[in-house]
Amino acid sequence: MTARPTLPIPRLSLWLTHAGMLAEQVLRAFWPFFTISMAILAALMLGLQDLVGVEIVWIVGALALLGLLAALVLGGRRFHVPSRTEALMRLDASLPGRPIQALMDDQAIGAMDADSVALWRAHQTRMAQRAAQAEPVKPDLRLADRDPYALRYSALLALVIAGLFGSFWRIGSVAEMAPGAAIAGQGPSWEGWVEPPRYTGLPTLYLADQTDPTLSIPQGSRITLRFYGEVGAHSLTETSTPLGTEGATEPEQEFVVEQSGRLRIAGPSGRDWALDVVQDTAPSISVADVAEAEAGGQMKLPFAASDDYGVVSGGATIRLDLDAVERRYGLTVAPEAREAIEVELPMPITGDRADFTEDLIEDFSQHPWAHLPVTITLTARDAADQESQSEPYMTKLPARRFFDPLAAAVIEQRRDLLWSRDNAPRVAQLLRAVSHLPEGFFRSDTAYLRLRVTLRRLEAFTKYDLKPKQQEEIAQALWDLAVIIEEGTLADALERMRRAQERLSEAMKNGASDEEIAELMQELREATQDYLRQLQRLAQENGEFDENQQGQNGETLQMTQDDLQRMMDRIQELMEQGRMAEAQQALEEFQQMMENMRVTQGQGQGQQSEGQQAMEGLAETLREQQGLSDQAFRDLQEQFNPGAQAGESEGNEGRSGGLGRGQSHEGQGGRGQGSDQAEGNQQGQGSLADRQQALRDELGRQQQSLPGVGTPEGEAARDALGRAGRAMDEAEEALRSDDLAEAIDRQSEAMEALREGMRSLGEALAQNQQNQPGQGTQDGDMQANNRDPLGRNPGTNGSISTDDNMLQGEDVYRRARELLDEIRRRTGETDRPQIELEYLKRLLERF
């Protein structure tokens, strides 16, 4: 016979399988023993033996011991130690083909046949490969058939509860119930707890479990004691309260620990502790960084606060530092008494308040102390109502900055008026001087009209003693006026773009913060994009070009939004690097390029589309509304200063348009006769109110045929024109009531809504044209010269951008000198066309 091969079974798999079978036998045999043991231990840890008489304790204990003994005997009889063979059989049963049994078998027949022997060995080889891949078999630890009521889980749950809420040391109380100590078991006992203040987050201590003779507890902890048994068997002595307690025997004792001392319980099982009280320290708070103004004008003040158990709340008190104020101009008079500014500090919503850093963000732009020296004192309070203050932080109260000189002047007069009502005559005088010659000084008629109305109310209030409520009213009006001047309610996109360029330039000169410059840069980007859209729309509608924007040799300087975007990115990059001089120069170059820029198009369209007709109609309505507003304004001026407008008729003539030009007026109702140019359009119309009504009806007719239905831009245009119509209705009612000031305000709102509607309609038309193919520029309209002065081919669509290398292998400085010399040479040739000479001079000014 051939020798039986060694079983190629992984030892770890066999050992784990054998251990699992042993665990099955232990659980199945001794689960009653374990259940009874856990139940007895849980009852002792919970102290149930202290709640019943000693007889019951010993009876239940005897029965429990008998149950334990019986469970142990039955388990020993049922327990069977699994053998290695049984482990092999279980492992073999988990494998396909029972390879272990095949390896243990002998060849029964054909042992003398060589082919049969070879086949048998090949079979055992395959079985050995399967056996080598054996995995340990998981044991079956289910006891549901043996414990249908889950008594083992009930005992385990009781043990877990005892571990959480009981004490292992309570088991020792059973020893006191021995036959010789039965009387002591029925005698006096006590319990006690130490409850720290809730805000500390510390757990309650059970005094019977505290073995350390020294207890460290927070200040304000509450100690509760209960004495059981005969009154007087136990007594309390403590020195942790201001008055202390000496030999108190009441069944219930309760006191709050205020100082370190001793706690002594005299009597059976008495204890003695030294109480070490941990003081609750006051919170600390300080300013973490400099106060600065964010882009929107809000003050940002970082601060840091800490406390041993956490800060509950905090506040900031801002007071005027009068000694540091530069007492000039309107600040020379004594200021009116104002209460300090009180604001709450923001607290972390999540996380730990024991040590944190936060930012106080508040907007004080409209406060009279804006940009004036102040002291900021921070206050922090903890849960123990302890309060601490920071050192006064001196700074100028951060607020919104106005870069427009006129807006800054209005804000300064507003500050002087709020500083003291005694400044009212001086403020009125300065505002009157500012508004004396508005032509060329106010970019918006709305701003000028608001200033005049505010000035009239201020002078009227001052004449009859300015009241605090009236002071606040005028201050709010001046603030709104400054915002209008700063942000602008300009007539067209070009003026908005120029305004954004001026504000950015002023911000760089005045050392504005990074947030303010970033906001102004974004405003310039939006205004430039709006300007490009308007230029493209007008070129597409009119089919004509502005002749004074042509460049050298009649070629058009063509730009794309990508080119402008790169220039603005370069300006912002220079500003972020702190190279303000270079950024200012780049901004000036950008301004000059925008002046020379035009948007090209293909062949003009012979017939206007529906959208073009709608745009022209709205533009005409806007011009007529502007004319009505100008005439109402002149009537308002004549009400307060009759005859003073005769010398200004020419200036007003130049500023007004459409229906607004007039030479004479009749009364306060605004009736008048138009100029020769306007007479043809105004025949049959009476008062300004009637003309306003007619203009409103015309706008309603235009709304009905407005294109762009269903598109977001078209719906936005309709909403804006709806607001314009409502404002026209209110203006008509004001005109019929002879309230010219109110009518002018409503007319200004109507014009703003009209402009917004025209912008939205232009976007809708541009979007519609983008969706229609075949409306690009024609090849025949491209510039004749295909190379620029640097020898590069132009980019796509006639833009100046190109991927060609500008240097083309040459030295950049040498090439730049050659170009500059060539420009100077051509400038000296007086026989060149005048338009070319002007273009060359602009190039020399830039470079």
Coordinates of C-alpha atoms in Angstrom, one line a residue, residues 37 41 81 95 147 181 244 411 510 513 523 570 588 683 706 708 837:
S37 CA -24.2 35.1 37.0
L41 CA -24.0 40.7 39.6
V81 CA -14.7 19.1 23.8
L95 CA -15.4 22.4 0.6
D147 CA -33.4 30.3 25.1
A181 CA -23.5 42.1 61.3
G244 CA -20.1 76.7 57.6
I411 CA -21.4 113.5 2.8
N510 CA -6.7 107.9 -2.6
S513 CA -8.5 99.1 0.2
E523 CA -18.1 97.7 -11.8
R570 CA -3.7 93.4 -16.5
E588 CA -5.3 105.8 -18.9
Q683 CA -49.9 121.2 -31.6
L706 CA -42.8 94.9 -28.0
G708 CA -39.0 89.2 -27.3
L837 CA -1.6 113.1 -37.8

